[in-house]
CSV table of C-alpha atoms in Angstrom, one decimal:
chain,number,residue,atom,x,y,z
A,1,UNK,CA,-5.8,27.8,-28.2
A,2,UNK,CA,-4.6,26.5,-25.0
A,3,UNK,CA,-2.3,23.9,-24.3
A,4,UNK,CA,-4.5,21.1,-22.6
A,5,UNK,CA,-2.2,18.6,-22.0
A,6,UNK,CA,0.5,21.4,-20.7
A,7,UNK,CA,-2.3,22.7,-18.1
A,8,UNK,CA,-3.1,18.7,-16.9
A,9,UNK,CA,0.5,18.1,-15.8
A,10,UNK,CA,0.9,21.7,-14.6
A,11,UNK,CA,-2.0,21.1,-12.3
A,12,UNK,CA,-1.3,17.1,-11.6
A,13,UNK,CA,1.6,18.7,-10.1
A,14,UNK,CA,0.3,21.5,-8.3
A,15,UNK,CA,-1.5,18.5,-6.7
A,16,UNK,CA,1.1,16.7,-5.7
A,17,UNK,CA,2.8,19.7,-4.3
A,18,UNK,CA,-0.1,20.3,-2.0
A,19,UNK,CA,-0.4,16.8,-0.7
A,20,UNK,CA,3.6,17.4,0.1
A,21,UNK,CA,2.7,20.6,1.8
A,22,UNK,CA,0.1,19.0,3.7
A,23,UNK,CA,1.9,16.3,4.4
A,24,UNK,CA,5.0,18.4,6.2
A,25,UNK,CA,2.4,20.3,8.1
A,26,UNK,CA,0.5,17.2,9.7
A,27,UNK,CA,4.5,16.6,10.8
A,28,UNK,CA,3.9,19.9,13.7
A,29,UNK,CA,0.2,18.7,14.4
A,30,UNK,CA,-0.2,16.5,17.6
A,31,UNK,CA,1.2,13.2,17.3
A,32,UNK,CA,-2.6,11.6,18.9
A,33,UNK,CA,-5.9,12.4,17.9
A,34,UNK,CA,-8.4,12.4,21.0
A,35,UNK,CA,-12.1,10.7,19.6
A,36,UNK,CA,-13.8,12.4,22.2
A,37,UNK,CA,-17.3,12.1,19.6
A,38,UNK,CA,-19.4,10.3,17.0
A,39,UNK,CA,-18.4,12.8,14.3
A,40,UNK,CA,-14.7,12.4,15.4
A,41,UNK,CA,-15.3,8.3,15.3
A,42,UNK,CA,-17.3,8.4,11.7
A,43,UNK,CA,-13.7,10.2,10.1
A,44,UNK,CA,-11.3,7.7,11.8
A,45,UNK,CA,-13.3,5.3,10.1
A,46,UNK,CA,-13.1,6.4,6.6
A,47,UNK,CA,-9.3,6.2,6.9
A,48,UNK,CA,-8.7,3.3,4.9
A,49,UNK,CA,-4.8,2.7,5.7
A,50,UNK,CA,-3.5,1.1,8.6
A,51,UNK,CA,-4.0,3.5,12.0
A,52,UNK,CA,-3.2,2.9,15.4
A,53,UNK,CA,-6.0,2.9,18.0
A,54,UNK,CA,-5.5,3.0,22.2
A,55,UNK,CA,-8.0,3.4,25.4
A,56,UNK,CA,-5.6,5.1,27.7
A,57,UNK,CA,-6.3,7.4,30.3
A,58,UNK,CA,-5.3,11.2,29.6
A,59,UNK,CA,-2.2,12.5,31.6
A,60,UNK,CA,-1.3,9.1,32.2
A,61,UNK,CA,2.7,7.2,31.8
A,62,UNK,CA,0.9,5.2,29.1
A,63,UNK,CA,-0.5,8.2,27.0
A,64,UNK,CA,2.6,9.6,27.3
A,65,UNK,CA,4.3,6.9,25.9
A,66,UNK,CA,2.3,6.4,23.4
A,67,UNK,CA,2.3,10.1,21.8
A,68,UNK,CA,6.3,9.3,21.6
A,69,UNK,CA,5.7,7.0,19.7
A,70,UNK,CA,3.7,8.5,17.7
A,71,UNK,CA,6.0,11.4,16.5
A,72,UNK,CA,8.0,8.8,14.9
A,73,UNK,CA,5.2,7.4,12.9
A,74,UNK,CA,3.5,10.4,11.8
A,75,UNK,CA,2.1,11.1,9.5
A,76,UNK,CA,2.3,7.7,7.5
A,77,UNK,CA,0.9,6.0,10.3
A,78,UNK,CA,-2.1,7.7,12.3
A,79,UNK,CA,-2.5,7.3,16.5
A,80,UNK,CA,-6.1,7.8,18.3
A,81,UNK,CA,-6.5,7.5,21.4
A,82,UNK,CA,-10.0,7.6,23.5
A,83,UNK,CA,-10.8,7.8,26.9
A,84,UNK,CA,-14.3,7.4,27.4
A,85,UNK,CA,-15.4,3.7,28.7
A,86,UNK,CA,-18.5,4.1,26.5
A,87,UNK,CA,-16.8,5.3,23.2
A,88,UNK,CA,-14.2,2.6,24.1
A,89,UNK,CA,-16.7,0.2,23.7
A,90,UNK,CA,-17.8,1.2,20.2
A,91,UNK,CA,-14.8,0.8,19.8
A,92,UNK,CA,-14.4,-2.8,20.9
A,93,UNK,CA,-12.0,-1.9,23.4
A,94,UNK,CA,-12.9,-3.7,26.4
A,95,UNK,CA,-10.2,-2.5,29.1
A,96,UNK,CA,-8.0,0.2,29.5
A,97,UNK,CA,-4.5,0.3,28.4
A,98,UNK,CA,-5.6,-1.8,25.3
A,99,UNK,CA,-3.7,-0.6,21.9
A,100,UNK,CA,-4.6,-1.9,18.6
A,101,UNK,CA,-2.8,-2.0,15.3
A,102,UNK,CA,-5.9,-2.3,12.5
A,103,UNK,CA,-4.7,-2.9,8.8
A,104,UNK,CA,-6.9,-2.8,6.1
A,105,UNK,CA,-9.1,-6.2,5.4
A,106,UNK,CA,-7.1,-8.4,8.2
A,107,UNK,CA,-8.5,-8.7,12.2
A,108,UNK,CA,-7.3,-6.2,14.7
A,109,UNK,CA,-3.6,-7.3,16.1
A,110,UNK,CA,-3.6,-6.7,20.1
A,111,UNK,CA,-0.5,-5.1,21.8
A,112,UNK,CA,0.4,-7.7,24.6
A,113,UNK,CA,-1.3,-7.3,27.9
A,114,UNK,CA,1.5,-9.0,29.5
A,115,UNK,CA,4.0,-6.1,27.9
A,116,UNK,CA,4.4,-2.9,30.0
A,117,UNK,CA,3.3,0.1,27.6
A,118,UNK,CA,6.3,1.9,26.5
A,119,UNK,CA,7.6,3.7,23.7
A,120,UNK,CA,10.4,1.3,22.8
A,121,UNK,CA,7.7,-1.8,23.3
A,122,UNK,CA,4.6,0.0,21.2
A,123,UNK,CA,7.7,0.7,18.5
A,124,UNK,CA,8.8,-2.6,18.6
A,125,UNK,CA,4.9,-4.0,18.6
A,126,UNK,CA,4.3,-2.2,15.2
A,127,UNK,CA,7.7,-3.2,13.5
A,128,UNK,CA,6.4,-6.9,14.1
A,129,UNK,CA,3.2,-6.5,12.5
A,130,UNK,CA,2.9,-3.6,10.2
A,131,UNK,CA,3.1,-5.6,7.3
A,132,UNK,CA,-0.4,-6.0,5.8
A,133,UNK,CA,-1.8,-8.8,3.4
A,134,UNK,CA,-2.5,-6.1,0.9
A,135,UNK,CA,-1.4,-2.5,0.7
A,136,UNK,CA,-3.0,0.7,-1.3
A,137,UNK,CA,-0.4,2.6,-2.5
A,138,UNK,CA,-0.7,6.0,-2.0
A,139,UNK,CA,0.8,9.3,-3.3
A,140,UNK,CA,2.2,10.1,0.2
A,141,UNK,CA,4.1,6.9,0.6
A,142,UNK,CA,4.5,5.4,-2.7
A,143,UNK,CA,8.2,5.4,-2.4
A,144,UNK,CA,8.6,3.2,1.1
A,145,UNK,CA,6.0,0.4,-0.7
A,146,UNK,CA,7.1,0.5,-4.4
A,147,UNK,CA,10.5,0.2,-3.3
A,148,UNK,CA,13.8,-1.5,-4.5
A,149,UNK,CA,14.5,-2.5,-1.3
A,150,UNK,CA,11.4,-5.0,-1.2
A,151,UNK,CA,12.7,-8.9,-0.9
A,152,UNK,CA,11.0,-10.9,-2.7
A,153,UNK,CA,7.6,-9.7,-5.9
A,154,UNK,CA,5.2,-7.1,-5.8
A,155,UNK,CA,1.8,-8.7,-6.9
A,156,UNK,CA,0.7,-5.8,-8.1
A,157,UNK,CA,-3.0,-4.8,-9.1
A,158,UNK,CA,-4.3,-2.0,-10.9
A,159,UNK,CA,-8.3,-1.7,-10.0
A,160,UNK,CA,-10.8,1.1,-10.0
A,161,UNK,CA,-13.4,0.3,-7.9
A,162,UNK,CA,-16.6,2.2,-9.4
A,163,UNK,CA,-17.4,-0.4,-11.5
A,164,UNK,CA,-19.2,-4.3,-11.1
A,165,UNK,CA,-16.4,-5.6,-13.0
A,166,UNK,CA,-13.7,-3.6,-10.8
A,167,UNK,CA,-15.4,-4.6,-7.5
A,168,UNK,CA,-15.3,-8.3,-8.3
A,169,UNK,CA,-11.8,-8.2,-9.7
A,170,UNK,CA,-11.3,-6.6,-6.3
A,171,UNK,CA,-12.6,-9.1,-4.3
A,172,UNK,CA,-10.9,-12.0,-6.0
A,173,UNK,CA,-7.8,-10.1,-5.7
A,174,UNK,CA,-8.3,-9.7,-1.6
A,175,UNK,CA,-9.2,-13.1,-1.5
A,176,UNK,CA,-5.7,-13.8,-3.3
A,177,UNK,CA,-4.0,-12.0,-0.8
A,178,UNK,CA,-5.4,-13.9,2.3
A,179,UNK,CA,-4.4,-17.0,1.0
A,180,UNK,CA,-0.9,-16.1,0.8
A,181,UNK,CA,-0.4,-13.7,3.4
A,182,UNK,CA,2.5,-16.2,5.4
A,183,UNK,CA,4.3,-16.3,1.7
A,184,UNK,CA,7.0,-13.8,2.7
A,185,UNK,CA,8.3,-14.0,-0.8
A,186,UNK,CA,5.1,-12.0,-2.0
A,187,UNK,CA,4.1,-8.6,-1.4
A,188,UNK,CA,0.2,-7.7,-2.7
A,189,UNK,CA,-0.6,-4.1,-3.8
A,190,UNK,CA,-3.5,-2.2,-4.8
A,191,UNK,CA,-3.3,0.9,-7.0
A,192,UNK,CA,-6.3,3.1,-7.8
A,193,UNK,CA,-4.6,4.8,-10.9
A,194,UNK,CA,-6.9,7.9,-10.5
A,195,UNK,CA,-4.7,9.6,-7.9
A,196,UNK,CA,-1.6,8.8,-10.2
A,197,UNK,CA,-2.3,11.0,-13.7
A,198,UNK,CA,1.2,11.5,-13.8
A,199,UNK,CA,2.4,8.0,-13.4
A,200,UNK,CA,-0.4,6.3,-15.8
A,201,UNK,CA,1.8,6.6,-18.9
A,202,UNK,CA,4.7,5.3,-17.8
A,203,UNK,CA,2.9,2.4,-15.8
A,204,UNK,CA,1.0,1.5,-19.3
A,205,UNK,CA,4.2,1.4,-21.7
A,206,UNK,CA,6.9,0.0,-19.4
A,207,UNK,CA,4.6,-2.8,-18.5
A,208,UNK,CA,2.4,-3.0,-21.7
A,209,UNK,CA,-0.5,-3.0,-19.6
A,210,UNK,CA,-4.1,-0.7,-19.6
A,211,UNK,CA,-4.4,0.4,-16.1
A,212,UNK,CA,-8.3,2.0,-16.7
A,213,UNK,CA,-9.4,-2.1,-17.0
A,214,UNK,CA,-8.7,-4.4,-13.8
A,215,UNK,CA,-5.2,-6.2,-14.3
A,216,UNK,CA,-2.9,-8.0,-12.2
A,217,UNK,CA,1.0,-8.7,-12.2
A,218,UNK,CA,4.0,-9.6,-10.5
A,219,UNK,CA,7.0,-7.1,-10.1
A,220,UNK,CA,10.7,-7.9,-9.3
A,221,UNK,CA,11.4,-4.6,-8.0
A,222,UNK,CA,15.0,-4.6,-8.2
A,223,UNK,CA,15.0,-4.9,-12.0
A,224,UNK,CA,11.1,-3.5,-12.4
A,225,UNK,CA,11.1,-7.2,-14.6
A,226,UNK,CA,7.3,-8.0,-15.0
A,227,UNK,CA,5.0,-10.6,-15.8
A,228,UNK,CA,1.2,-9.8,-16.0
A,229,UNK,CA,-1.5,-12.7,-15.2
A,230,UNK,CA,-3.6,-13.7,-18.8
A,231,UNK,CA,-7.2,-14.1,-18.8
A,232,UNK,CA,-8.1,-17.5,-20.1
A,233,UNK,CA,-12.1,-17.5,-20.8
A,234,UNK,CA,-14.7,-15.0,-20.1
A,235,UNK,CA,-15.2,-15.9,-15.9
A,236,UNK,CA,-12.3,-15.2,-13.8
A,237,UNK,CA,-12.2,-17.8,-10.6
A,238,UNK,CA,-9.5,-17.5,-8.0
A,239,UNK,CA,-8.2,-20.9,-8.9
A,240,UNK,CA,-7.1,-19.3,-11.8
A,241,UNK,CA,-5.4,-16.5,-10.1
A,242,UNK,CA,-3.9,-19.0,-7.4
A,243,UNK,CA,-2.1,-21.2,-9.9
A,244,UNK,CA,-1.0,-18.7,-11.5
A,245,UNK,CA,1.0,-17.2,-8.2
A,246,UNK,CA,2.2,-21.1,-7.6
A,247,UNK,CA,3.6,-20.7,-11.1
A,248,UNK,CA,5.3,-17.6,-10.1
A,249,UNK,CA,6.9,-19.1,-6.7
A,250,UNK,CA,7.9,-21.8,-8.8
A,251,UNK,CA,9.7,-19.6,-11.4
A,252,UNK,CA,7.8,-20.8,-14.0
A,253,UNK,CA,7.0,-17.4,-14.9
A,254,UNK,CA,8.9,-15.6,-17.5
A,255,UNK,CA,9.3,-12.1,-15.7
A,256,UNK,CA,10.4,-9.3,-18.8
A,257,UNK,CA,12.1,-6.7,-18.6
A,258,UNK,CA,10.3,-2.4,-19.1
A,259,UNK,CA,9.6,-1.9,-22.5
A,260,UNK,CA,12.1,1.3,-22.4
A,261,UNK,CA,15.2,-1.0,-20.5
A,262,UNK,CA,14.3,-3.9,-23.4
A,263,UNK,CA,14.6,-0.8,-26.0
A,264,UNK,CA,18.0,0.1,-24.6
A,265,UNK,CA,19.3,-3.1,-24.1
A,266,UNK,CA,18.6,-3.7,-27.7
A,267,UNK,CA,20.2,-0.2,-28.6
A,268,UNK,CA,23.2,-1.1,-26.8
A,269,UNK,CA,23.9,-4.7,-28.4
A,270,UNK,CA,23.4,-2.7,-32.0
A,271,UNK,CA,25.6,-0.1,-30.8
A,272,UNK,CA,28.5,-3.2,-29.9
A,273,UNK,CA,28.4,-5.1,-32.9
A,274,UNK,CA,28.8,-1.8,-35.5
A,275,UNK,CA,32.0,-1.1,-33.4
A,276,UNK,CA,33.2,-4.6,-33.8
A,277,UNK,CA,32.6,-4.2,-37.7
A,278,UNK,CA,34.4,-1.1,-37.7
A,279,UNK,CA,37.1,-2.8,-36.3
């Protein structure tokens, strides 16, 4: 009889070592994608992470500088670029030599007009705003947003969204992260735990948490100490969910450390006082 579980991790990480592979190549495709079509517009809009957009005339300074900047983003960060006046305008691009950072569930933020397009400026344009209110994590850049270097808590979120109860968790959680987008001290992420079969298991037993039902917590990175927001009642409101973060700011939140560095710790102490008996 075959080895099920053996064969799942063998091919979770055949998976990953494709998107790796794909990854690396997308490094020696063209730093700007030309929309130059309906079709090409329909797949920029199912990317769902932040992207760059730009109406800048081909063969000119500005596109020039712009695909320099690019090669430093990609492919984390996505540039298009269109030239057409009329696809411009589907676009909502009114005038040329307009560039546009969009982040998922927040308004467009417009490069300067009074700023001269260059690579150094467009760099220094996306280090000021590329933080978004909410983040997906994703496979490809899981380790640059679930980081130790983060200041401050990752409100984290585990949500599938193919269900009512998952879609309105969702939207309270969005909601959530609008109202404290200025709190510098928080950083709010979204994790769809399908594309992370290898990192389910460890999520649900250092955290005590089932990620298959919508859940939300706060992270201190630098320790991975936790604390994960309690249901009170059957209807979830977002007053709940707000005064629980104002707890949490507050430190009136008891964060606890993974149930494997709690184990240890524990193993440890034991391990200290049967030398001091011995002694």
């Amino acid at each position: 009889m075959p080895n099920y579980v053996a064969v799942g991790k063998q091919m979770d990480l055949l998976k990953t070592f494709c998107l790796f592979v794909n990854l690396f190549l997308q490094m020696f495709e063209p730093p700007v994608s030309f929309i130059e079509s309906k079709k090409q517009k329909t797949s920029f809009e199912d990317i769902d992470g932040s992207k760059v957009i730009a109406y800048l005339e081909k063969d000119s300074p500005e596109i020039k500088a712009f695909e320099e900047s690019a090669t430093q983003h990609q492919p984390l960060l996505p540039f298009f670029a269109v030239s057409d006046k009329k696809l411009a305008k589907s676009f909502r691009l009114k005038k040329p030599k307009t560039i546009q950072l969009l982040k998922p569930y927040e308004k467009p933020v417009n490069y300067p007009a009074d700023k001269t397009i260059t690579e150094e400026n467009i760099n220094n344009f996306i280090a000021q705003n590329k933080r978004g209110i909410l983040t997906k994590i994703r496979l490809e850049d899981i380790h640059d947003t679930w980081s130790t270097n983060v200041e401050g808590y990752l409100v984290t979120a585990f949500v599938r969204l193919d269900t009512n109860e998952g879609s309105q968790f969702f939207s309270l959680v969005k909601s959530l992260a609008r109202r404290y987008g200025d709190e510098k001290k928080l950083h709010f992420l979204w994790v769809d735990p399908d594309p992370f079969p290898t990192m389910r298991d460890y999520w649900q037993k250092s955290y005590n948490i089932d990620v298959n039902s919508p859940v939300i917590g706060v992270i201190e990175p630098k320790f991975s100490k936790s604390s994960w927001f309690e249901r009170k009642g059957k209807e979830l409101k977002l007053r709940h969910l707000q005064q629980w973060v104002e707890d949490v700011l507050a430190g009136k939140v008891e964060l606890k450390e993974p149930a494997d560095s709690a184990g240890a710790s524990q193993g440890q102490k034991r391990e200290e006082q049967l030398k001091k008996e011995e002694l």
